[in-house]
Amino acid sequence: QHALEIQEQLEAAANTKPEPPAEVKDLLKQRTAARANHQWQKADDLRDQITALGWQIMDTPEGAELEPLATS
């Protein structure tokens, strides 16, 4: 019984995404604004900064989402 509870907790933890830091969220907001203003180079530069902080941007029809980069 106890082992099953631990397994369920581990599975739940594996399915939750880590929360991006405020700095990364701010950079994403800036990138979204740059894209809206057709400032493509600025948007690319902001994407590079986000990547350097360990996050990747997934552009979806609902908007940009942040995913942590896979670590090896």
CHARMM-style PDB file with segment names, atoms N, HN, CA, C and O in Angstrom:
ATOM      1  N   GLN     1       0.838  -1.198   0.000  1.00  0.00      PROA
ATOM      2  CA  GLN     1       0.000   0.000   0.000  1.00  0.00      PROA
ATOM      3  C   GLN     1       0.878   1.256   0.000  1.00  0.00      PROA
ATOM      4  O   GLN     1       0.674   2.165  -0.804  1.00  0.00      PROA
ATOM      5  N   HSD     2       1.834   1.293   0.888  1.00  0.00      PROA
ATOM      6  HN  HSD     2       2.001   0.554   1.541  1.00  0.00      PROA
ATOM      7  CA  HSD     2       2.700   2.473   0.990  1.00  0.00      PROA
ATOM      8  C   HSD     2       3.525   2.669  -0.283  1.00  0.00      PROA
ATOM      9  O   HSD     2       3.728   3.799  -0.727  1.00  0.00      PROA
ATOM     10  N   ALA     3       3.994   1.579  -0.861  1.00  0.00      PROA
ATOM     11  HN  ALA     3       3.829   0.661  -0.500  1.00  0.00      PROA
ATOM     12  CA  ALA     3       4.785   1.663  -2.091  1.00  0.00      PROA
ATOM     13  C   ALA     3       3.947   2.224  -3.228  1.00  0.00      PROA
ATOM     14  O   ALA     3       4.459   2.974  -4.059  1.00  0.00      PROA
ATOM     15  N   LEU     4       2.670   1.872  -3.278  1.00  0.00      PROA
ATOM     16  HN  LEU     4       2.255   1.262  -2.603  1.00  0.00      PROA
ATOM     17  CA  LEU     4       1.784   2.385  -4.314  1.00  0.00      PROA
ATOM     18  C   LEU     4       1.611   3.898  -4.168  1.00  0.00      PROA
ATOM     19  O   LEU     4       1.615   4.624  -5.163  1.00  0.00      PROA
ATOM     20  N   GLU     5       1.462   4.367  -2.947  1.00  0.00      PROA
ATOM     21  HN  GLU     5       1.459   3.778  -2.139  1.00  0.00      PROA
ATOM     22  CA  GLU     5       1.338   5.806  -2.706  1.00  0.00      PROA
ATOM     23  C   GLU     5       2.591   6.542  -3.158  1.00  0.00      PROA
ATOM     24  O   GLU     5       2.495   7.611  -3.762  1.00  0.00      PROA
ATOM     25  N   ILE     6       3.748   5.995  -2.878  1.00  0.00      PROA
ATOM     26  HN  ILE     6       3.826   5.127  -2.387  1.00  0.00      PROA
ATOM     27  CA  ILE     6       5.010   6.622  -3.288  1.00  0.00      PROA
ATOM     28  C   ILE     6       5.096   6.654  -4.809  1.00  0.00      PROA
ATOM     29  O   ILE     6       5.503   7.660  -5.390  1.00  0.00      PROA
ATOM     30  N   GLN     7       4.717   5.559  -5.451  1.00  0.00      PROA
ATOM     31  HN  GLN     7       4.388   4.741  -4.980  1.00  0.00      PROA
ATOM     32  CA  GLN     7       4.757   5.509  -6.917  1.00  0.00      PROA
ATOM     33  C   GLN     7       3.820   6.572  -7.502  1.00  0.00      PROA
ATOM     34  O   GLN     7       4.184   7.253  -8.462  1.00  0.00      PROA
ATOM     35  N   GLU     8       2.634   6.719  -6.939  1.00  0.00      PROA
ATOM     36  HN  GLU     8       2.339   6.166  -6.160  1.00  0.00      PROA
ATOM     37  CA  GLU     8       1.685   7.722  -7.428  1.00  0.00      PROA
ATOM     38  C   GLU     8       2.248   9.132  -7.247  1.00  0.00      PROA
ATOM     39  O   GLU     8       2.075   9.982  -8.120  1.00  0.00      PROA
ATOM     40  N   GLN     9       2.913   9.384  -6.136  1.00  0.00      PROA
ATOM     41  HN  GLN     9       3.054   8.694  -5.427  1.00  0.00      PROA
ATOM     42  CA  GLN     9       3.512  10.695  -5.894  1.00  0.00      PROA
ATOM     43  C   GLN     9       4.630  10.971  -6.894  1.00  0.00      PROA
ATOM     44  O   GLN     9       4.753  12.087  -7.398  1.00  0.00      PROA
ATOM     45  N   LEU    10       5.444   9.962  -7.182  1.00  0.00      PROA
ATOM     46  HN  LEU    10       5.344   9.054  -6.773  1.00  0.00      PROA
ATOM     47  CA  LEU    10       6.525  10.132  -8.154  1.00  0.00      PROA
ATOM     48  C   LEU    10       5.975  10.403  -9.546  1.00  0.00      PROA
ATOM     49  O   LEU    10       6.501  11.252 -10.266  1.00  0.00      PROA
ATOM     50  N   GLU    11       4.924   9.691  -9.930  1.00  0.00      PROA
ATOM     51  HN  GLU    11       4.497   9.002  -9.345  1.00  0.00      PROA
ATOM     52  CA  GLU    11       4.318   9.907 -11.234  1.00  0.00      PROA
ATOM     53  C   GLU    11       3.724  11.312 -11.324  1.00  0.00      PROA
ATOM     54  O   GLU    11       3.856  11.974 -12.353  1.00  0.00      PROA
ATOM     55  N   ALA    12       3.081  11.766 -10.270  1.00  0.00      PROA
ATOM     56  HN  ALA    12       2.974  11.229  -9.434  1.00  0.00      PROA
ATOM     57  CA  ALA    12       2.505  13.115 -10.262  1.00  0.00      PROA
ATOM     58  C   ALA    12       3.601  14.164 -10.379  1.00  0.00      PROA
ATOM     59  O   ALA    12       3.444  15.152 -11.097  1.00  0.00      PROA
ATOM     60  N   ALA    13       4.704  13.955  -9.680  1.00  0.00      PROA
ATOM     61  HN  ALA    13       4.832  13.153  -9.096  1.00  0.00      PROA
ATOM     62  CA  ALA    13       5.818  14.905  -9.735  1.00  0.00      PROA
ATOM     63  C   ALA    13       6.437  14.923 -11.129  1.00  0.00      PROA
ATOM     64  O   ALA    13       6.858  15.978 -11.604  1.00  0.00      PROA
ATOM     65  N   ALA    14       6.497  13.784 -11.778  1.00  0.00      PROA
ATOM     66  HN  ALA    14       6.155  12.927 -11.392  1.00  0.00      PROA
ATOM     67  CA  ALA    14       7.087  13.713 -13.121  1.00  0.00      PROA
ATOM     68  C   ALA    14       6.221  14.430 -14.144  1.00  0.00      PROA
ATOM     69  O   ALA    14       6.726  14.887 -15.169  1.00  0.00      PROA
ATOM     70  N   ASN    15       4.926  14.535 -13.879  1.00  0.00      PROA
ATOM     71  HN  ASN    15       4.516  14.165 -13.046  1.00  0.00      PROA
ATOM     72  CA  ASN    15       4.014  15.165 -14.825  1.00  0.00      PROA
ATOM     73  C   ASN    15       3.858  16.658 -14.604  1.00  0.00      PROA
ATOM     74  O   ASN    15       3.175  17.326 -15.381  1.00  0.00      PROA
ATOM     75  N   THR    16       4.473  17.194 -13.568  1.00  0.00      PROA
ATOM     76  HN  THR    16       5.028  16.652 -12.937  1.00  0.00      PROA
ATOM     77  CA  THR    16       4.369  18.627 -13.325  1.00  0.00      PROA
ATOM     78  C   THR    16       5.593  19.327 -13.905  1.00  0.00      PROA
ATOM     79  O   THR    16       6.727  18.874 -13.747  1.00  0.00      PROA
ATOM     80  N   LYS    17       5.330  20.439 -14.576  1.00  0.00      PROA
ATOM     81  HN  LYS    17       4.409  20.806 -14.704  1.00  0.00      PROA
ATOM     82  CA  LYS    17       6.426  21.196 -15.177  1.00  0.00      PROA
ATOM     83  C   LYS    17       7.005  22.146 -14.133  1.00  0.00      PROA
ATOM     84  O   LYS    17       6.263  22.719 -13.336  1.00  0.00      PROA
ATOM     85  N   PRO    18       8.314  22.314 -14.135  1.00  0.00      PROA
ATOM     86  CA  PRO    18       8.892  23.308 -13.228  1.00  0.00      PROA
ATOM     87  C   PRO    18       8.484  24.716 -13.654  1.00  0.00      PROA
ATOM     88  O   PRO    18       8.271  24.986 -14.836  1.00  0.00      PROA
ATOM     89  N   GLU    19       8.383  25.574 -12.707  1.00  0.00      PROA
ATOM     90  HN  GLU    19       8.556  25.355 -11.747  1.00  0.00      PROA
ATOM     91  CA  GLU    19       7.987  26.968 -12.967  1.00  0.00      PROA
ATOM     92  C   GLU    19       9.209  27.762 -13.415  1.00  0.00      PROA
ATOM     93  O   GLU    19      10.236  27.755 -12.736  1.00  0.00      PROA
ATOM     94  N   PRO    20       9.106  28.450 -14.563  1.00  0.00      PROA
ATOM     95  CA  PRO    20      10.249  29.261 -15.005  1.00  0.00      PROA
ATOM     96  C   PRO    20      10.495  30.424 -14.036  1.00  0.00      PROA
ATOM     97  O   PRO    20       9.553  30.943 -13.438  1.00  0.00      PROA
ATOM     98  N   PRO    21      11.757  30.829 -13.882  1.00  0.00      PROA
ATOM     99  CA  PRO    21      12.055  31.981 -13.024  1.00  0.00      PROA
ATOM    100  C   PRO    21      11.449  33.263 -13.607  1.00  0.00      PROA
ATOM    101  O   PRO    21      11.147  33.334 -14.798  1.00  0.00      PROA
ATOM    102  N   ALA    22      11.282  34.257 -12.759  1.00  0.00      PROA
ATOM    103  HN  ALA    22      11.528  34.198 -11.791  1.00  0.00      PROA
ATOM    104  CA  ALA    22      10.692  35.533 -13.179  1.00  0.00      PROA
ATOM    105  C   ALA    22      11.481  36.150 -14.335  1.00  0.00      PROA
ATOM    106  O   ALA    22      10.892  36.724 -15.251  1.00  0.00      PROA
ATOM    107  N   GLU    23      12.808  36.034 -14.295  1.00  0.00      PROA
ATOM    108  HN  GLU    23      13.286  35.568 -13.551  1.00  0.00      PROA
ATOM    109  CA  GLU    23      13.641  36.607 -15.355  1.00  0.00      PROA
ATOM    110  C   GLU    23      13.284  36.001 -16.712  1.00  0.00      PROA
ATOM    111  O   GLU    23      13.204  36.719 -17.708  1.00  0.00      PROA
ATOM    112  N   VAL    24      13.073  34.701 -16.756  1.00  0.00      PROA
ATOM    113  HN  VAL    24      13.138  34.118 -15.947  1.00  0.00      PROA
ATOM    114  CA  VAL    24      12.743  34.017 -18.008  1.00  0.00      PROA
ATOM    115  C   VAL    24      11.347  34.434 -18.470  1.00  0.00      PROA
ATOM    116  O   VAL    24      11.135  34.670 -19.660  1.00  0.00      PROA
ATOM    117  N   LYS    25      10.398  34.527 -17.541  1.00  0.00      PROA
ATOM    118  HN  LYS    25      10.571  34.336 -16.575  1.00  0.00      PROA
ATOM    119  CA  LYS    25       9.046  34.967 -17.895  1.00  0.00      PROA
ATOM    120  C   LYS    25       9.073  36.383 -18.472  1.00  0.00      PROA
ATOM    121  O   LYS    25       8.366  36.674 -19.436  1.00  0.00      PROA
ATOM    122  N   ASP    26       9.883  37.256 -17.888  1.00  0.00      PROA
ATOM    123  HN  ASP    26      10.457  37.019 -17.104  1.00  0.00      PROA
ATOM    124  CA  ASP    26       9.992  38.628 -18.368  1.00  0.00      PROA
ATOM    125  C   ASP    26      10.574  38.661 -19.783  1.00  0.00      PROA
ATOM    126  O   ASP    26      10.091  39.400 -20.641  1.00  0.00      PROA
ATOM    127  N   LEU    27      11.608  37.860 -20.020  1.00  0.00      PROA
ATOM    128  HN  LEU    27      12.000  37.259 -19.323  1.00  0.00      PROA
ATOM    129  CA  LEU    27      12.192  37.797 -21.359  1.00  0.00      PROA
ATOM    130  C   LEU    27      11.171  37.288 -22.371  1.00  0.00      PROA
ATOM    131  O   LEU    27      11.140  37.761 -23.507  1.00  0.00      PROA
ATOM    132  N   LEU    28      10.336  36.329 -21.974  1.00  0.00      PROA
ATOM    133  HN  LEU    28      10.361  35.944 -21.052  1.00  0.00      PROA
ATOM    134  CA  LEU    28       9.310  35.812 -22.870  1.00  0.00      PROA
ATOM    135  C   LEU    28       8.287  36.899 -23.210  1.00  0.00      PROA
ATOM    136  O   LEU    28       7.859  37.010 -24.359  1.00  0.00      PROA
ATOM    137  N   LYS    29       7.896  37.696 -22.220  1.00  0.00      PROA
ATOM    138  HN  LYS    29       8.244  37.606 -21.287  1.00  0.00      PROA
ATOM    139  CA  LYS    29       6.969  38.807 -22.486  1.00  0.00      PROA
ATOM    140  C   LYS    29       7.583  39.793 -23.471  1.00  0.00      PROA
ATOM    141  O   LYS    29       6.910  40.273 -24.383  1.00  0.00      PROA
ATOM    142  N   GLN    30       8.873  40.092 -23.279  1.00  0.00      PROA
ATOM    143  HN  GLN    30       9.420  39.701 -22.539  1.00  0.00      PROA
ATOM    144  CA  GLN    30       9.549  41.002 -24.201  1.00  0.00      PROA
ATOM    145  C   GLN    30       9.593  40.411 -25.606  1.00  0.00      PROA
ATOM    146  O   GLN    30       9.405  41.130 -26.587  1.00  0.00      PROA
ATOM    147  N   ARG    31       9.839  39.110 -25.708  1.00  0.00      PROA
ATOM    148  HN  ARG    31       9.992  38.526 -24.911  1.00  0.00      PROA
ATOM    149  CA  ARG    31       9.898  38.457 -27.013  1.00  0.00      PROA
ATOM    150  C   ARG    31       8.533  38.491 -27.696  1.00  0.00      PROA
ATOM    151  O   ARG    31       8.441  38.740 -28.898  1.00  0.00      PROA
ATOM    152  N   THR    32       7.474  38.241 -26.925  1.00  0.00      PROA
ATOM    153  HN  THR    32       7.549  38.039 -25.948  1.00  0.00      PROA
ATOM    154  CA  THR    32       6.122  38.275 -27.486  1.00  0.00      PROA
ATOM    155  C   THR    32       5.814  39.661 -28.038  1.00  0.00      PROA
ATOM    156  O   THR    32       5.230  39.785 -29.115  1.00  0.00      PROA
ATOM    157  N   ALA    33       6.205  40.705 -27.303  1.00  0.00      PROA
ATOM    158  HN  ALA    33       6.680  40.603 -26.429  1.00  0.00      PROA
ATOM    159  CA  ALA    33       5.989  42.074 -27.774  1.00  0.00      PROA
ATOM    160  C   ALA    33       6.818  42.364 -29.026  1.00  0.00      PROA
ATOM    161  O   ALA    33       6.329  43.002 -29.959  1.00  0.00      PROA
ATOM    162  N   ALA    34       8.060  41.903 -29.052  1.00  0.00      PROA
ATOM    163  HN  ALA    34       8.457  41.385 -28.295  1.00  0.00      PROA
ATOM    164  CA  ALA    34       8.920  42.114 -30.216  1.00  0.00      PROA
ATOM    165  C   ALA    34       8.316  41.443 -31.450  1.00  0.00      PROA
ATOM    166  O   ALA    34       8.306  42.030 -32.532  1.00  0.00      PROA
ATOM    167  N   ARG    35       7.820  40.230 -31.294  1.00  0.00      PROA
ATOM    168  HN  ARG    35       7.829  39.753 -30.415  1.00  0.00      PROA
ATOM    169  CA  ARG    35       7.199  39.531 -32.426  1.00  0.00      PROA
ATOM    170  C   ARG    35       5.957  40.273 -32.909  1.00  0.00      PROA
ATOM    171  O   ARG    35       5.723  40.378 -34.113  1.00  0.00      PROA
ATOM    172  N   ALA    36       5.169  40.784 -31.978  1.00  0.00      PROA
ATOM    173  HN  ALA    36       5.359  40.699 -31.000  1.00  0.00      PROA
ATOM    174  CA  ALA    36       3.958  41.521 -32.353  1.00  0.00      PROA
ATOM    175  C   ALA    36       4.307  42.781 -33.148  1.00  0.00      PROA
ATOM    176  O   ALA    36       3.528  43.226 -33.991  1.00  0.00      PROA
ATOM    177  N   ASN    37       5.477  43.346 -32.875  1.00  0.00      PROA
ATOM    178  HN  ASN    37       6.110  42.985 -32.190  1.00  0.00      PROA
ATOM    179  CA  ASN    37       5.936  44.558 -33.566  1.00  0.00      PROA
ATOM    180  C   ASN    37       6.856  44.247 -34.742  1.00  0.00      PROA
ATOM    181  O   ASN    37       7.510  45.140 -35.280  1.00  0.00      PROA
ATOM    182  N   HSD    38       6.903  42.971 -35.139  1.00  0.00      PROA
ATOM    183  HN  HSD    38       6.371  42.245 -34.703  1.00  0.00      PROA
ATOM    184  CA  HSD    38       7.725  42.537 -36.280  1.00  0.00      PROA
ATOM    185  C   HSD    38       9.208  42.850 -36.092  1.00  0.00      PROA
ATOM    186  O   HSD    38       9.920  43.100 -37.065  1.00  0.00      PROA
ATOM    187  N   GLN    39       9.672  42.837 -34.842  1.00  0.00      PROA
ATOM    188  HN  GLN    39       9.094  42.634 -34.052  1.00  0.00      PROA
ATOM    189  CA  GLN    39      11.090  43.045 -34.525  1.00  0.00      PROA
ATOM    190  C   GLN    39      11.732  41.663 -34.409  1.00  0.00      PROA
ATOM    191  O   GLN    39      12.026  41.174 -33.318  1.00  0.00      PROA
ATOM    192  N   TRP    40      11.935  41.054 -35.578  1.00  0.00      PROA
ATOM    193  HN  TRP    40      11.696  41.450 -36.464  1.00  0.00      PROA
ATOM    194  CA  TRP    40      12.346  39.651 -35.615  1.00  0.00      PROA
ATOM    195  C   TRP    40      13.728  39.422 -35.011  1.00  0.00      PROA
ATOM    196  O   TRP    40      13.934  38.438 -34.302  1.00  0.00      PROA
ATOM    197  N   GLN    41      14.670  40.308 -35.280  1.00  0.00      PROA
ATOM    198  HN  GLN    41      14.503  41.109 -35.856  1.00  0.00      PROA
ATOM    199  CA  GLN    41      16.018  40.124 -34.732  1.00  0.00      PROA
ATOM    200  C   GLN    41      16.004  40.217 -33.206  1.00  0.00      PROA
ATOM    201  O   GLN    41      16.663  39.433 -32.523  1.00  0.00      PROA
ATOM    202  N   LYS    42      15.247  41.183 -32.679  1.00  0.00      PROA
ATOM    203  HN  LYS    42      14.712  41.820 -33.235  1.00  0.00      PROA
ATOM    204  CA  LYS    42      15.140  41.319 -31.220  1.00  0.00      PROA
ATOM    205  C   LYS    42      14.493  40.062 -30.625  1.00  0.00      PROA
ATOM    206  O   LYS    42      14.930  39.571 -29.584  1.00  0.00      PROA
ATOM    207  N   ALA    43      13.451  39.545 -31.288  1.00  0.00      PROA
ATOM    208  HN  ALA    43      13.096  39.943 -32.133  1.00  0.00      PROA
ATOM    209  CA  ALA    43      12.782  38.333 -30.808  1.00  0.00      PROA
ATOM    210  C   ALA    43      13.750  37.151 -30.804  1.00  0.00      PROA
ATOM    211  O   ALA    43      13.755  36.348 -29.871  1.00  0.00      PROA
ATOM    212  N   ASP    44      14.571  37.049 -31.858  1.00  0.00      PROA
ATOM    213  HN  ASP    44      14.566  37.701 -32.616  1.00  0.00      PROA
ATOM    214  CA  ASP    44      15.560  35.963 -31.915  1.00  0.00      PROA
ATOM    215  C   ASP    44      16.603  36.114 -30.816  1.00  0.00      PROA
ATOM    216  O   ASP    44      17.008  35.125 -30.206  1.00  0.00      PROA
ATOM    217  N   ASP    45      17.039  37.345 -30.559  1.00  0.00      PROA
ATOM    218  HN  ASP    45      16.709  38.148 -31.055  1.00  0.00      PROA
ATOM    219  CA  ASP    45      18.024  37.593 -29.500  1.00  0.00      PROA
ATOM    220  C   ASP    45      17.450  37.207 -28.133  1.00  0.00      PROA
ATOM    221  O   ASP    45      18.143  36.615 -27.306  1.00  0.00      PROA
ATOM    222  N   LEU    46      16.186  37.544 -27.906  1.00  0.00      PROA
ATOM    223  HN  LEU    46      15.622  38.025 -28.578  1.00  0.00      PROA
ATOM    224  CA  LEU    46      15.542  37.204 -26.632  1.00  0.00      PROA
ATOM    225  C   LEU    46      15.395  35.687 -26.497  1.00  0.00      PROA
ATOM    226  O   LEU    46      15.560  35.142 -25.406  1.00  0.00      PROA
ATOM    227  N   ARG    47      15.086  35.012 -27.596  1.00  0.00      PROA
ATOM    228  HN  ARG    47      14.952  35.455 -28.483  1.00  0.00      PROA
ATOM    229  CA  ARG    47      15.016  33.544 -27.565  1.00  0.00      PROA
ATOM    230  C   ARG    47      16.373  32.970 -27.164  1.00  0.00      PROA
ATOM    231  O   ARG    47      16.448  32.042 -26.359  1.00  0.00      PROA
ATOM    232  N   ASP    48      17.440  33.525 -27.727  1.00  0.00      PROA
ATOM    233  HN  ASP    48      17.380  34.279 -28.380  1.00  0.00      PROA
ATOM    234  CA  ASP    48      18.787  33.058 -27.391  1.00  0.00      PROA
ATOM    235  C   ASP    48      19.089  33.256 -25.905  1.00  0.00      PROA
ATOM    236  O   ASP    48      19.712  32.400 -25.278  1.00  0.00      PROA
ATOM    237  N   GLN    49      18.649  34.385 -25.342  1.00  0.00      PROA
ATOM    238  HN  GLN    49      18.142  35.081 -25.851  1.00  0.00      PROA
ATOM    239  CA  GLN    49      18.867  34.641 -23.912  1.00  0.00      PROA
ATOM    240  C   GLN    49      18.103  33.627 -23.062  1.00  0.00      PROA
ATOM    241  O   GLN    49      18.621  33.128 -22.062  1.00  0.00      PROA
ATOM    242  N   ILE    50      16.874  33.328 -23.464  1.00  0.00      PROA
ATOM    243  HN  ILE    50      16.453  33.732 -24.276  1.00  0.00      PROA
ATOM    244  CA  ILE    50      16.066  32.358 -22.727  1.00  0.00      PROA
ATOM    245  C   ILE    50      16.723  30.979 -22.789  1.00  0.00      PROA
ATOM    246  O   ILE    50      16.780  30.262 -21.790  1.00  0.00      PROA
ATOM    247  N   THR    51      17.218  30.617 -23.972  1.00  0.00      PROA
ATOM    248  HN  THR    51      17.172  31.200 -24.784  1.00  0.00      PROA
ATOM    249  CA  THR    51      17.897  29.327 -24.129  1.00  0.00      PROA
ATOM    250  C   THR    51      19.138  29.263 -23.248  1.00  0.00      PROA
ATOM    251  O   THR    51      19.415  28.231 -22.638  1.00  0.00      PROA
ATOM    252  N   ALA    52      19.886  30.361 -23.179  1.00  0.00      PROA
ATOM    253  HN  ALA    52      19.661  31.200 -23.675  1.00  0.00      PROA
ATOM    254  CA  ALA    52      21.102  30.393 -22.361  1.00  0.00      PROA
ATOM    255  C   ALA    52      20.781  30.202 -20.872  1.00  0.00      PROA
ATOM    256  O   ALA    52      21.631  29.762 -20.098  1.00  0.00      PROA
ATOM    257  N   LEU    53      19.552  30.536 -20.485  1.00  0.00      PROA
ATOM    258  HN  LEU    53      18.861  30.893 -21.114  1.00  0.00      PROA
ATOM    259  CA  LEU    53      19.139  30.365 -19.091  1.00  0.00      PROA
ATOM    260  C   LEU    53      18.548  28.976 -18.836  1.00  0.00      PROA
ATOM    261  O   LEU    53      18.079  28.690 -17.734  1.00  0.00      PROA
ATOM    262  N   GLY    54      18.572  28.109 -19.865  1.00  0.00      PROA
ATOM    263  HN  GLY    54      18.953  28.341 -20.760  1.00  0.00      PROA
ATOM    264  CA  GLY    54      18.146  26.732 -19.673  1.00  0.00      PROA
ATOM    265  C   GLY    54      16.701  26.437 -20.026  1.00  0.00      PROA
ATOM    266  O   GLY    54      16.142  25.439 -19.573  1.00  0.00      PROA
ATOM    267  N   TRP    55      16.088  27.301 -20.834  1.00  0.00      PROA
ATOM    268  HN  TRP    55      16.542  28.112 -21.202  1.00  0.00      PROA
ATOM    269  CA  TRP    55      14.683  27.115 -21.202  1.00  0.00      PROA
ATOM    270  C   TRP    55      14.538  27.188 -22.715  1.00  0.00      PROA
ATOM    271  O   TRP    55      15.312  27.861 -23.395  1.00  0.00      PROA
ATOM    272  N   GLN    56      13.537  26.488 -23.228  1.00  0.00      PROA
ATOM    273  HN  GLN    56      12.908  25.942 -22.676  1.00  0.00      PROA
ATOM    274  CA  GLN    56      13.236  26.590 -24.645  1.00  0.00      PROA
ATOM    275  C   GLN    56      11.804  27.090 -24.808  1.00  0.00      PROA
ATOM    276  O   GLN    56      10.961  26.885 -23.935  1.00  0.00      PROA
ATOM    277  N   ILE    57      11.544  27.738 -25.918  1.00  0.00      PROA
ATOM    278  HN  ILE    57      12.229  27.904 -26.628  1.00  0.00      PROA
ATOM    279  CA  ILE    57      10.221  28.274 -26.210  1.00  0.00      PROA
ATOM    280  C   ILE    57       9.539  27.348 -27.200  1.00  0.00      PROA
ATOM    281  O   ILE    57      10.104  26.992 -28.234  1.00  0.00      PROA
ATOM    282  N   MET    58       8.332  26.971 -26.871  1.00  0.00      PROA
ATOM    283  HN  MET    58       7.873  27.261 -26.031  1.00  0.00      PROA
ATOM    284  CA  MET    58       7.503  26.179 -27.757  1.00  0.00      PROA
ATOM    285  C   MET    58       6.367  27.091 -28.223  1.00  0.00      PROA
ATOM    286  O   MET    58       5.462  27.403 -27.449  1.00  0.00      PROA
ATOM    287  N   ASP    59       6.414  27.515 -29.480  1.00  0.00      PROA
ATOM    288  HN  ASP    59       7.149  27.261 -30.109  1.00  0.00      PROA
ATOM    289  CA  ASP    59       5.349  28.366 -30.012  1.00  0.00      PROA
ATOM    290  C   ASP    59       4.158  27.486 -30.387  1.00  0.00      PROA
ATOM    291  O   ASP    59       4.282  26.567 -31.197  1.00  0.00      PROA
ATOM    292  N   THR    60       3.013  27.778 -29.791  1.00  0.00      PROA
ATOM    293  HN  THR    60       2.912  28.525 -29.133  1.00  0.00      PROA
ATOM    294  CA  THR    60       1.796  27.012 -30.032  1.00  0.00      PROA
ATOM    295  C   THR    60       0.705  27.962 -30.524  1.00  0.00      PROA
ATOM    296  O   THR    60       0.852  29.179 -30.404  1.00  0.00      PROA
ATOM    297  N   PRO    61      -0.377  27.432 -31.069  1.00  0.00      PROA
ATOM    298  CA  PRO    61      -1.486  28.303 -31.476  1.00  0.00      PROA
ATOM    299  C   PRO    61      -2.045  29.134 -30.314  1.00  0.00      PROA
ATOM    300  O   PRO    61      -2.600  30.213 -30.526  1.00  0.00      PROA
ATOM    301  N   GLU    62      -1.895  28.624 -29.092  1.00  0.00      PROA
ATOM    302  HN  GLU    62      -1.445  27.748 -28.920  1.00  0.00      PROA
ATOM    303  CA  GLU    62      -2.388  29.348 -27.907  1.00  0.00      PROA
ATOM    304  C   GLU    62      -1.375  30.357 -27.377  1.00  0.00      PROA
ATOM    305  O   GLU    62      -1.678  31.113 -26.454  1.00  0.00      PROA
ATOM    306  N   GLY    63      -0.183  30.374 -27.951  1.00  0.00      PROA
ATOM    307  HN  GLY    63       0.063  29.760 -28.701  1.00  0.00      PROA
ATOM    308  CA  GLY    63       0.869  31.277 -27.484  1.00  0.00      PROA
ATOM    309  C   GLY    63       2.130  30.507 -27.149  1.00  0.00      PROA
ATOM    310  O   GLY    63       2.183  29.282 -27.268  1.00  0.00      PROA
ATOM    311  N   ALA    64       3.129  31.237 -26.732  1.00  0.00      PROA
ATOM    312  HN  ALA    64       3.086  32.232 -26.635  1.00  0.00      PROA
ATOM    313  CA  ALA    64       4.421  30.627 -26.418  1.00  0.00      PROA
ATOM    314  C   ALA    64       4.372  29.954 -25.051  1.00  0.00      PROA
ATOM    315  O   ALA    64       3.792  30.479 -24.101  1.00  0.00      PROA
ATOM    316  N   GLU    65       4.995  28.778 -24.976  1.00  0.00      PROA
ATOM    317  HN  GLU    65       5.466  28.352 -25.748  1.00  0.00      PROA
ATOM    318  CA  GLU    65       5.122  28.053 -23.712  1.00  0.00      PROA
ATOM    319  C   GLU    65       6.590  27.804 -23.445  1.00  0.00      PROA
ATOM    320  O   GLU    65       7.382  27.628 -24.371  1.00  0.00      PROA
ATOM    321  N   LEU    66       6.943  27.792 -22.180  1.00  0.00      PROA
ATOM    322  HN  LEU    66       6.299  27.935 -21.428  1.00  0.00      PROA
ATOM    323  CA  LEU    66       8.330  27.545 -21.783  1.00  0.00      PROA
ATOM    324  C   LEU    66       8.495  26.114 -21.299  1.00  0.00      PROA
ATOM    325  O   LEU    66       7.677  25.605 -20.532  1.00  0.00      PROA
ATOM    326  N   GLU    67       9.551  25.479 -21.752  1.00  0.00      PROA
ATOM    327  HN  GLU    67      10.215  25.892 -22.375  1.00  0.00      PROA
ATOM    328  CA  GLU    67       9.895  24.129 -21.333  1.00  0.00      PROA
ATOM    329  C   GLU    67      11.353  24.144 -20.883  1.00  0.00      PROA
ATOM    330  O   GLU    67      12.189  24.776 -21.529  1.00  0.00      PROA
ATOM    331  N   PRO    68      11.668  23.462 -19.792  1.00  0.00      PROA
ATOM    332  CA  PRO    68      13.094  23.383 -19.412  1.00  0.00      PROA
ATOM    333  C   PRO    68      13.862  22.573 -20.445  1.00  0.00      PROA
ATOM    334  O   PRO    68      13.348  21.588 -20.974  1.00  0.00      PROA
ATOM    335  N   LEU    69      15.077  22.980 -20.728  1.00  0.00      PROA
ATOM    336  HN  LEU    69      15.495  23.780 -20.298  1.00  0.00      PROA
ATOM    337  CA  LEU    69      15.923  22.216 -21.632  1.00  0.00      PROA
ATOM    338  C   LEU    69      16.286  20.905 -20.976  1.00  0.00      PROA
ATOM    339  O   LEU    69      16.506  20.844 -19.766  1.00  0.00      PROA
ATOM    340  N   ALA    70      16.347  19.867 -21.768  1.00  0.00      PROA
ATOM    341  HN  ALA    70      16.169  19.916 -22.750  1.00  0.00      PROA
ATOM    342  CA  ALA    70      16.755  18.557 -21.251  1.00  0.00      PROA
ATOM    343  C   ALA    70      18.238  18.633 -20.862  1.00  0.00      PROA
ATOM    344  O   ALA    70      19.063  19.174 -21.599  1.00  0.00      PROA
ATOM    345  N   THR    71      18.546  18.091 -19.716  1.00  0.00      PROA
ATOM    346  HN  THR    71      17.876  17.651 -19.117  1.00  0.00      PROA
ATOM    347  CA  THR    71      19.935  18.064 -19.268  1.00  0.00      PROA
ATOM    348  C   THR    71      20.482  16.674 -19.499  1.00  0.00      PROA
ATOM    349  O   THR    71      19.776  15.677 -19.350  1.00  0.00      PROA
ATOM    350  N   SER    72      21.756  16.621 -19.866  1.00  0.00      PROA
ATOM    351  HN  SER    72      22.330  17.431 -19.987  1.00  0.00      PROA
ATOM    352  CA  SER    72      22.354  15.314 -20.138  1.00  0.00      PROA
ATOM    353  C   SER    72      23.226  14.873 -18.998  1.00  0.00      PROA
ATOM    354  OT1 SER    72      23.813  13.793 -19.052  1.00  0.00      PROA
TER     355      SER     72
END
